[in-house]
């Protein structure tokens, strides 16, 4: 339990799990506040789930060539610009999907 890599791995999984739980809980309400139909929230959550599946398969394949901690670090570094892009975008059906 005192291994730094182990603790960082769990911190990464916690962050990812919290992020997904936050989206599933709050995305439908936020889409409703924007005046968009509920189907937009449903399709958005479906695309997020599909992206998670594809990303997991790609990350698993990458572990054949690279150390897992480098793959996790790259995923975290890529998530921040994407989050900023989403937060700065307009709130219409295309941008939410």
PDB file of N, CA, C and O in Angstrom, residues 6-71:
ATOM      1  N   UNK A   6       1.449   2.438  -7.044  1.00  0.00           N
ATOM      2  CA  UNK A   6       0.152   1.884  -6.678  1.00  0.00           C
ATOM      3  C   UNK A   6      -0.806   2.994  -6.270  1.00  0.00           C
ATOM      4  O   UNK A   6      -1.963   3.027  -6.702  1.00  0.00           O
ATOM      5  N   UNK A   7      -0.346   3.919  -5.475  1.00  0.00           N
ATOM      6  CA  UNK A   7      -1.189   5.024  -5.020  1.00  0.00           C
ATOM      7  C   UNK A   7      -1.586   5.939  -6.186  1.00  0.00           C
ATOM      8  O   UNK A   7      -2.737   6.391  -6.274  1.00  0.00           O
ATOM      9  N   UNK A   8      -0.650   6.204  -7.082  1.00  0.00           N
ATOM     10  CA  UNK A   8      -0.960   7.038  -8.241  1.00  0.00           C
ATOM     11  C   UNK A   8      -1.961   6.354  -9.169  1.00  0.00           C
ATOM     12  O   UNK A   8      -2.849   7.005  -9.733  1.00  0.00           O
ATOM     13  N   UNK A   9      -1.839   5.047  -9.322  1.00  0.00           N
ATOM     14  CA  UNK A   9      -2.777   4.304 -10.146  1.00  0.00           C
ATOM     15  C   UNK A   9      -4.186   4.402  -9.574  1.00  0.00           C
ATOM     16  O   UNK A   9      -5.150   4.673 -10.292  1.00  0.00           O
ATOM     17  N   UNK A  10      -4.303   4.235  -8.276  1.00  0.00           N
ATOM     18  CA  UNK A  10      -5.614   4.341  -7.636  1.00  0.00           C
ATOM     19  C   UNK A  10      -6.151   5.758  -7.697  1.00  0.00           C
ATOM     20  O   UNK A  10      -7.364   5.966  -7.837  1.00  0.00           O
ATOM     21  N   UNK A  11      -5.296   6.739  -7.587  1.00  0.00           N
ATOM     22  CA  UNK A  11      -5.744   8.133  -7.728  1.00  0.00           C
ATOM     23  C   UNK A  11      -6.290   8.369  -9.133  1.00  0.00           C
ATOM     24  O   UNK A  11      -7.313   9.048  -9.311  1.00  0.00           O
ATOM     25  N   UNK A  12      -5.640   7.807 -10.138  1.00  0.00           N
ATOM     26  CA  UNK A  12      -6.119   7.931 -11.516  1.00  0.00           C
ATOM     27  C   UNK A  12      -7.461   7.249 -11.713  1.00  0.00           C
ATOM     28  O   UNK A  12      -8.365   7.804 -12.342  1.00  0.00           O
ATOM     29  N   UNK A  13      -7.621   6.040 -11.171  1.00  0.00           N
ATOM     30  CA  UNK A  13      -8.902   5.345 -11.292  1.00  0.00           C
ATOM     31  C   UNK A  13     -10.004   6.088 -10.544  1.00  0.00           C
ATOM     32  O   UNK A  13     -11.144   6.164 -11.011  1.00  0.00           O
ATOM     33  N   UNK A  14      -9.682   6.643  -9.383  1.00  0.00           N
ATOM     34  CA  UNK A  14     -10.675   7.411  -8.635  1.00  0.00           C
ATOM     35  C   UNK A  14     -11.125   8.622  -9.436  1.00  0.00           C
ATOM     36  O   UNK A  14     -12.320   8.906  -9.542  1.00  0.00           O
ATOM     37  N   UNK A  15     -10.168   9.329 -10.031  1.00  0.00           N
ATOM     38  CA  UNK A  15     -10.497  10.516 -10.816  1.00  0.00           C
ATOM     39  C   UNK A  15     -11.384  10.157 -11.997  1.00  0.00           C
ATOM     40  O   UNK A  15     -12.387  10.829 -12.263  1.00  0.00           O
ATOM     41  N   UNK A  16     -11.059   9.094 -12.686  1.00  0.00           N
ATOM     42  CA  UNK A  16     -11.844   8.658 -13.837  1.00  0.00           C
ATOM     43  C   UNK A  16     -13.248   8.243 -13.410  1.00  0.00           C
ATOM     44  O   UNK A  16     -14.240   8.645 -14.009  1.00  0.00           O
ATOM     45  N   UNK A  17     -13.341   7.451 -12.376  1.00  0.00           N
ATOM     46  CA  UNK A  17     -14.648   7.008 -11.879  1.00  0.00           C
ATOM     47  C   UNK A  17     -15.502   8.156 -11.401  1.00  0.00           C
ATOM     48  O   UNK A  17     -16.712   8.216 -11.661  1.00  0.00           O
ATOM     49  N   UNK A  18     -14.885   9.104 -10.705  1.00  0.00           N
ATOM     50  CA  UNK A  18     -15.617  10.277 -10.234  1.00  0.00           C
ATOM     51  C   UNK A  18     -16.123  11.093 -11.417  1.00  0.00           C
ATOM     52  O   UNK A  18     -17.259  11.569 -11.432  1.00  0.00           O
ATOM     53  N   UNK A  19     -15.274  11.243 -12.432  1.00  0.00           N
ATOM     54  CA  UNK A  19     -15.624  12.006 -13.621  1.00  0.00           C
ATOM     55  C   UNK A  19     -16.832  11.382 -14.325  1.00  0.00           C
ATOM     56  O   UNK A  19     -17.776  12.088 -14.706  1.00  0.00           O
ATOM     57  N   UNK A  20     -16.832  10.076 -14.505  1.00  0.00           N
ATOM     58  CA  UNK A  20     -17.944   9.391 -15.169  1.00  0.00           C
ATOM     59  C   UNK A  20     -19.217   9.490 -14.328  1.00  0.00           C
ATOM     60  O   UNK A  20     -20.293   9.780 -14.853  1.00  0.00           O
ATOM     61  N   UNK A  21     -19.105   9.273 -13.029  1.00  0.00           N
ATOM     62  CA  UNK A  21     -20.281   9.384 -12.154  1.00  0.00           C
ATOM     63  C   UNK A  21     -20.848  10.806 -12.184  1.00  0.00           C
ATOM     64  O   UNK A  21     -22.066  11.005 -12.195  1.00  0.00           O
ATOM     65  N   UNK A  22     -19.973  11.794 -12.208  1.00  0.00           N
ATOM     66  CA  UNK A  22     -20.401  13.189 -12.269  1.00  0.00           C
ATOM     67  C   UNK A  22     -21.163  13.451 -13.570  1.00  0.00           C
ATOM     68  O   UNK A  22     -22.220  14.091 -13.573  1.00  0.00           O
ATOM     69  N   UNK A  23     -20.633  12.957 -14.691  1.00  0.00           N
ATOM     70  CA  UNK A  23     -21.306  13.151 -15.984  1.00  0.00           C
ATOM     71  C   UNK A  23     -22.670  12.475 -16.015  1.00  0.00           C
ATOM     72  O   UNK A  23     -23.657  13.070 -16.455  1.00  0.00           O
ATOM     73  N   UNK A  24     -22.731  11.237 -15.571  1.00  0.00           N
ATOM     74  CA  UNK A  24     -23.986  10.492 -15.608  1.00  0.00           C
ATOM     75  C   UNK A  24     -25.037  11.167 -14.728  1.00  0.00           C
ATOM     76  O   UNK A  24     -26.213  11.222 -15.081  1.00  0.00           O
ATOM     77  N   UNK A  25     -24.608  11.731 -13.626  1.00  0.00           N
ATOM     78  CA  UNK A  25     -25.545  12.372 -12.703  1.00  0.00           C
ATOM     79  C   UNK A  25     -26.005  13.737 -13.202  1.00  0.00           C
ATOM     80  O   UNK A  25     -27.185  14.065 -13.133  1.00  0.00           O
ATOM     81  N   UNK A  26     -25.090  14.541 -13.699  1.00  0.00           N
ATOM     82  CA  UNK A  26     -25.404  15.942 -13.975  1.00  0.00           C
ATOM     83  C   UNK A  26     -25.614  16.296 -15.439  1.00  0.00           C
ATOM     84  O   UNK A  26     -26.223  17.328 -15.736  1.00  0.00           O
ATOM     85  N   UNK A  27     -25.125  15.496 -16.383  1.00  0.00           N
ATOM     86  CA  UNK A  27     -25.259  15.847 -17.798  1.00  0.00           C
ATOM     87  C   UNK A  27     -26.710  15.979 -18.247  1.00  0.00           C
ATOM     88  O   UNK A  27     -27.052  16.962 -18.914  1.00  0.00           O
ATOM     89  N   UNK A  28     -27.604  15.048 -17.895  1.00  0.00           N
ATOM     90  CA  UNK A  28     -28.998  15.206 -18.341  1.00  0.00           C
ATOM     91  C   UNK A  28     -29.635  16.512 -17.862  1.00  0.00           C
ATOM     92  O   UNK A  28     -30.333  17.182 -18.624  1.00  0.00           O
ATOM     93  N   UNK A  29     -29.369  16.905 -16.625  1.00  0.00           N
ATOM     94  CA  UNK A  29     -29.922  18.160 -16.109  1.00  0.00           C
ATOM     95  C   UNK A  29     -29.335  19.379 -16.805  1.00  0.00           C
ATOM     96  O   UNK A  29     -30.043  20.352 -17.087  1.00  0.00           O
ATOM     97  N   UNK A  30     -28.042  19.326 -17.088  1.00  0.00           N
ATOM     98  CA  UNK A  30     -27.400  20.452 -17.776  1.00  0.00           C
ATOM     99  C   UNK A  30     -27.913  20.592 -19.204  1.00  0.00           C
ATOM    100  O   UNK A  30     -28.109  21.694 -19.695  1.00  0.00           O
ATOM    101  N   UNK A  31     -28.118  19.466 -19.870  1.00  0.00           N
ATOM    102  CA  UNK A  31     -28.679  19.496 -21.225  1.00  0.00           C
ATOM    103  C   UNK A  31     -30.086  20.092 -21.184  1.00  0.00           C
ATOM    104  O   UNK A  31     -30.457  20.911 -22.033  1.00  0.00           O
ATOM    105  N   UNK A  32     -30.857  19.732 -20.186  1.00  0.00           N
ATOM    106  CA  UNK A  32     -32.200  20.282 -20.016  1.00  0.00           C
ATOM    107  C   UNK A  32     -32.148  21.795 -19.774  1.00  0.00           C
ATOM    108  O   UNK A  32     -32.962  22.540 -20.319  1.00  0.00           O
ATOM    109  N   UNK A  33     -31.204  22.252 -18.957  1.00  0.00           N
ATOM    110  CA  UNK A  33     -31.056  23.686 -18.701  1.00  0.00           C
ATOM    111  C   UNK A  33     -30.726  24.467 -19.969  1.00  0.00           C
ATOM    112  O   UNK A  33     -31.063  25.644 -20.091  1.00  0.00           O
ATOM    113  N   UNK A  34     -30.047  23.817 -20.911  1.00  0.00           N
ATOM    114  CA  UNK A  34     -29.712  24.459 -22.189  1.00  0.00           C
ATOM    115  C   UNK A  34     -30.888  24.451 -23.156  1.00  0.00           C
ATOM    116  O   UNK A  34     -30.776  24.976 -24.270  1.00  0.00           O
ATOM    117  N   UNK A  35     -31.991  23.844 -22.758  1.00  0.00           N
ATOM    118  CA  UNK A  35     -33.180  23.808 -23.611  1.00  0.00           C
ATOM    119  C   UNK A  35     -33.107  22.783 -24.720  1.00  0.00           C
ATOM    120  O   UNK A  35     -33.832  22.882 -25.703  1.00  0.00           O
ATOM    121  N   UNK A  36     -32.254  21.801 -24.579  1.00  0.00           N
ATOM    122  CA  UNK A  36     -32.110  20.763 -25.592  1.00  0.00           C
ATOM    123  C   UNK A  36     -32.935  19.536 -25.212  1.00  0.00           C
ATOM    124  O   UNK A  36     -33.203  19.300 -24.031  1.00  0.00           O
ATOM    125  N   UNK A  37     -33.326  18.743 -26.196  1.00  0.00           N
ATOM    126  CA  UNK A  37     -34.136  17.558 -25.894  1.00  0.00           C
ATOM    127  C   UNK A  37     -33.344  16.506 -25.104  1.00  0.00           C
ATOM    128  O   UNK A  37     -32.119  16.428 -25.216  1.00  0.00           O
ATOM    129  N   UNK A  38     -34.047  15.681 -24.329  1.00  0.00           N
ATOM    130  CA  UNK A  38     -33.377  14.641 -23.535  1.00  0.00           C
ATOM    131  C   UNK A  38     -32.575  13.655 -24.375  1.00  0.00           C
ATOM    132  O   UNK A  38     -31.621  13.056 -23.885  1.00  0.00           O
ATOM    133  N   UNK A  39     -32.930  13.487 -25.633  1.00  0.00           N
ATOM    134  CA  UNK A  39     -32.196  12.557 -26.495  1.00  0.00           C
ATOM    135  C   UNK A  39     -30.738  12.981 -26.649  1.00  0.00           C
ATOM    136  O   UNK A  39     -29.859  12.131 -26.830  1.00  0.00           O
ATOM    137  N   UNK A  40     -30.465  14.275 -26.555  1.00  0.00           N
ATOM    138  CA  UNK A  40     -29.083  14.756 -26.667  1.00  0.00           C
ATOM    139  C   UNK A  40     -28.249  14.211 -25.509  1.00  0.00           C
ATOM    140  O   UNK A  40     -27.124  13.755 -25.701  1.00  0.00           O
ATOM    141  N   UNK A  41     -28.808  14.227 -24.302  1.00  0.00           N
ATOM    142  CA  UNK A  41     -28.101  13.672 -23.142  1.00  0.00           C
ATOM    143  C   UNK A  41     -27.902  12.171 -23.303  1.00  0.00           C
ATOM    144  O   UNK A  41     -26.829  11.643 -23.001  1.00  0.00           O
ATOM    145  N   UNK A  42     -28.928  11.481 -23.792  1.00  0.00           N
ATOM    146  CA  UNK A  42     -28.820  10.030 -23.976  1.00  0.00           C
ATOM    147  C   UNK A  42     -27.737   9.671 -24.977  1.00  0.00           C
ATOM    148  O   UNK A  42     -26.906   8.798 -24.720  1.00  0.00           O
ATOM    149  N   UNK A  43     -27.722  10.349 -26.120  1.00  0.00           N
ATOM    150  CA  UNK A  43     -26.708  10.073 -27.131  1.00  0.00           C
ATOM    151  C   UNK A  43     -25.323  10.464 -26.640  1.00  0.00           C
ATOM    152  O   UNK A  43     -24.342   9.777 -26.939  1.00  0.00           O
ATOM    153  N   UNK A  44     -25.246  11.547 -25.878  1.00  0.00           N
ATOM    154  CA  UNK A  44     -23.946  11.963 -25.344  1.00  0.00           C
ATOM    155  C   UNK A  44     -23.380  10.903 -24.406  1.00  0.00           C
ATOM    156  O   UNK A  44     -22.204  10.551 -24.494  1.00  0.00           O
ATOM    157  N   UNK A  45     -24.214  10.391 -23.514  1.00  0.00           N
ATOM    158  CA  UNK A  45     -23.761   9.350 -22.585  1.00  0.00           C
ATOM    159  C   UNK A  45     -23.394   8.066 -23.336  1.00  0.00           C
ATOM    160  O   UNK A  45     -22.424   7.391 -22.979  1.00  0.00           O
ATOM    161  N   UNK A  46     -24.153   7.751 -24.392  1.00  0.00           N
ATOM    162  CA  UNK A  46     -23.827   6.561 -25.192  1.00  0.00           C
ATOM    163  C   UNK A  46     -22.475   6.731 -25.885  1.00  0.00           C
ATOM    164  O   UNK A  46     -21.661   5.799 -25.916  1.00  0.00           O
ATOM    165  N   UNK A  47     -22.217   7.915 -26.428  1.00  0.00           N
ATOM    166  CA  UNK A  47     -20.932   8.163 -27.085  1.00  0.00           C
ATOM    167  C   UNK A  47     -19.777   8.150 -26.091  1.00  0.00           C
ATOM    168  O   UNK A  47     -18.689   7.673 -26.409  1.00  0.00           O
ATOM    169  N   UNK A  48     -20.022   8.655 -24.884  1.00  0.00           N
ATOM    170  CA  UNK A  48     -18.996   8.614 -23.839  1.00  0.00           C
ATOM    171  C   UNK A  48     -18.673   7.153 -23.500  1.00  0.00           C
ATOM    172  O   UNK A  48     -17.505   6.770 -23.393  1.00  0.00           O
ATOM    173  N   UNK A  49     -19.706   6.334 -23.343  1.00  0.00           N
ATOM    174  CA  UNK A  49     -19.493   4.917 -23.044  1.00  0.00           C
ATOM    175  C   UNK A  49     -18.752   4.197 -24.157  1.00  0.00           C
ATOM    176  O   UNK A  49     -17.820   3.431 -23.906  1.00  0.00           O
ATOM    177  N   UNK A  50     -19.141   4.465 -25.400  1.00  0.00           N
ATOM    178  CA  UNK A  50     -18.459   3.849 -26.539  1.00  0.00           C
ATOM    179  C   UNK A  50     -17.001   4.300 -26.610  1.00  0.00           C
ATOM    180  O   UNK A  50     -16.103   3.488 -26.847  1.00  0.00           O
ATOM    181  N   UNK A  51     -16.767   5.575 -26.353  1.00  0.00           N
ATOM    182  CA  UNK A  51     -15.397   6.096 -26.350  1.00  0.00           C
ATOM    183  C   UNK A  51     -14.566   5.450 -25.249  1.00  0.00           C
ATOM    184  O   UNK A  51     -13.371   5.173 -25.441  1.00  0.00           O
ATOM    185  N   UNK A  52     -15.175   5.202 -24.102  1.00  0.00           N
ATOM    186  CA  UNK A  52     -14.460   4.538 -23.008  1.00  0.00           C
ATOM    187  C   UNK A  52     -14.073   3.110 -23.386  1.00  0.00           C
ATOM    188  O   UNK A  52     -12.976   2.651 -23.062  1.00  0.00           O
ATOM    189  N   UNK A  53     -14.965   2.418 -24.086  1.00  0.00           N
ATOM    190  CA  UNK A  53     -14.657   1.052 -24.515  1.00  0.00           C
ATOM    191  C   UNK A  53     -13.501   1.053 -25.506  1.00  0.00           C
ATOM    192  O   UNK A  53     -12.522   0.308 -25.353  1.00  0.00           O
ATOM    193  N   UNK A  54     -13.595   1.918 -26.522  1.00  0.00           N
ATOM    194  CA  UNK A  54     -12.538   1.994 -27.534  1.00  0.00           C
ATOM    195  C   UNK A  54     -11.220   2.426 -26.896  1.00  0.00           C
ATOM    196  O   UNK A  54     -10.155   1.857 -27.171  1.00  0.00           O
ATOM    197  N   UNK A  55     -11.291   3.432 -26.013  1.00  0.00           N
ATOM    198  CA  UNK A  55     -10.084   3.900 -25.335  1.00  0.00           C
ATOM    199  C   UNK A  55      -9.443   2.825 -24.476  1.00  0.00           C
ATOM    200  O   UNK A  55      -8.212   2.711 -24.415  1.00  0.00           O
ATOM    201  N   UNK A  56     -10.262   2.016 -23.817  1.00  0.00           N
ATOM    202  CA  UNK A  56      -9.727   0.917 -23.003  1.00  0.00           C
ATOM    203  C   UNK A  56      -9.016  -0.116 -23.864  1.00  0.00           C
ATOM    204  O   UNK A  56      -7.948  -0.624 -23.490  1.00  0.00           O
ATOM    205  N   UNK A  57      -9.592  -0.422 -25.012  1.00  0.00           N
ATOM    206  CA  UNK A  57      -8.952  -1.383 -25.915  1.00  0.00           C
ATOM    207  C   UNK A  57      -7.635  -0.833 -26.462  1.00  0.00           C
ATOM    208  O   UNK A  57      -6.629  -1.556 -26.529  1.00  0.00           O
ATOM    209  N   UNK A  58      -7.621   0.446 -26.826  1.00  0.00           N
ATOM    210  CA  UNK A  58      -6.388   1.055 -27.337  1.00  0.00           C
ATOM    211  C   UNK A  58      -5.333   1.121 -26.237  1.00  0.00           C
ATOM    212  O   UNK A  58      -4.160   0.792 -26.468  1.00  0.00           O
ATOM    213  N   UNK A  59      -5.744   1.539 -25.039  1.00  0.00           N
ATOM    214  CA  UNK A  59      -4.788   1.616 -23.929  1.00  0.00           C
ATOM    215  C   UNK A  59      -4.235   0.227 -23.601  1.00  0.00           C
ATOM    216  O   UNK A  59      -3.039   0.077 -23.325  1.00  0.00           O
ATOM    217  N   UNK A  60      -5.084  -0.783 -23.636  1.00  0.00           N
ATOM    218  CA  UNK A  60      -4.622  -2.148 -23.392  1.00  0.00           C
ATOM    219  C   UNK A  60      -3.607  -2.594 -24.431  1.00  0.00           C
ATOM    220  O   UNK A  60      -2.599  -3.229 -24.100  1.00  0.00           O
ATOM    221  N   UNK A  61      -3.866  -2.247 -25.693  1.00  0.00           N
ATOM    222  CA  UNK A  61      -2.916  -2.602 -26.751  1.00  0.00           C
ATOM    223  C   UNK A  61      -1.600  -1.842 -26.578  1.00  0.00           C
ATOM    224  O   UNK A  61      -0.523  -2.380 -26.856  1.00  0.00           O
ATOM    225  N   UNK A  62      -1.679  -0.606 -26.107  1.00  0.00           N
ATOM    226  CA  UNK A  62      -0.463   0.197 -25.911  1.00  0.00           C
ATOM    227  C   UNK A  62       0.423  -0.361 -24.804  1.00  0.00           C
ATOM    228  O   UNK A  62       1.642  -0.137 -24.810  1.00  0.00           O
ATOM    229  N   UNK A  63      -0.179  -1.093 -23.864  1.00  0.00           N
ATOM    230  CA  UNK A  63       0.633  -1.654 -22.783  1.00  0.00           C
ATOM    231  C   UNK A  63       1.595  -2.728 -23.288  1.00  0.00           C
ATOM    232  O   UNK A  63       2.510  -3.112 -22.571  1.00  0.00           O
ATOM    233  N   UNK A  64       1.374  -3.196 -24.509  1.00  0.00           N
ATOM    234  CA  UNK A  64       2.299  -4.148 -25.111  1.00  0.00           C
ATOM    235  C   UNK A  64       3.634  -3.479 -25.449  1.00  0.00           C
ATOM    236  O   UNK A  64       4.656  -4.139 -25.509  1.00  0.00           O
ATOM    237  N   UNK A  65       3.595  -2.144 -25.682  1.00  0.00           N
ATOM    238  CA  UNK A  65       4.796  -1.426 -26.124  1.00  0.00           C
ATOM    239  C   UNK A  65       5.331  -0.443 -25.089  1.00  0.00           C
ATOM    240  O   UNK A  65       6.509  -0.126 -25.105  1.00  0.00           O
ATOM    241  N   UNK A  66       4.456   0.102 -24.229  1.00  0.00           N
ATOM    242  CA  UNK A  66       4.858   1.153 -23.293  1.00  0.00           C
ATOM    243  C   UNK A  66       4.465   0.771 -21.874  1.00  0.00           C
ATOM    244  O   UNK A  66       3.552  -0.029 -21.672  1.00  0.00           O
ATOM    245  N   UNK A  67       5.121   1.393 -20.910  1.00  0.00           N
ATOM    246  CA  UNK A  67       4.764   1.155 -19.508  1.00  0.00           C
ATOM    247  C   UNK A  67       3.409   1.784 -19.215  1.00  0.00           C
ATOM    248  O   UNK A  67       3.076   2.859 -19.721  1.00  0.00           O
ATOM    249  N   UNK A  68       2.641   1.129 -18.381  1.00  0.00           N
ATOM    250  CA  UNK A  68       1.281   1.571 -18.076  1.00  0.00           C
ATOM    251  C   UNK A  68       1.240   2.973 -17.487  1.00  0.00           C
ATOM    252  O   UNK A  68       0.327   3.745 -17.797  1.00  0.00           O
ATOM    253  N   UNK A  69       2.208   3.315 -16.663  1.00  0.00           N
ATOM    254  CA  UNK A  69       2.166   4.638 -16.040  1.00  0.00           C
ATOM    255  C   UNK A  69       2.331   5.745 -17.071  1.00  0.00           C
ATOM    256  O   UNK A  69       1.776   6.825 -16.917  1.00  0.00           O
ATOM    257  N   UNK A  70       3.057   5.491 -18.150  1.00  0.00           N
ATOM    258  CA  UNK A  70       3.206   6.499 -19.199  1.00  0.00           C
ATOM    259  C   UNK A  70       1.911   6.641 -20.006  1.00  0.00           C
ATOM    260  O   UNK A  70       1.558   7.731 -20.433  1.00  0.00           O
ATOM    261  N   UNK A  71       1.233   5.540 -20.206  1.00  0.00           N
ATOM    262  CA  UNK A  71      -0.046   5.583 -20.918  1.00  0.00           C
ATOM    263  C   UNK A  71      -1.069   6.365 -20.093  1.00  0.00           C
ATOM    264  O   UNK A  71      -1.788   7.215 -20.615  1.00  0.00           O
TER     265      UNK A  71
END
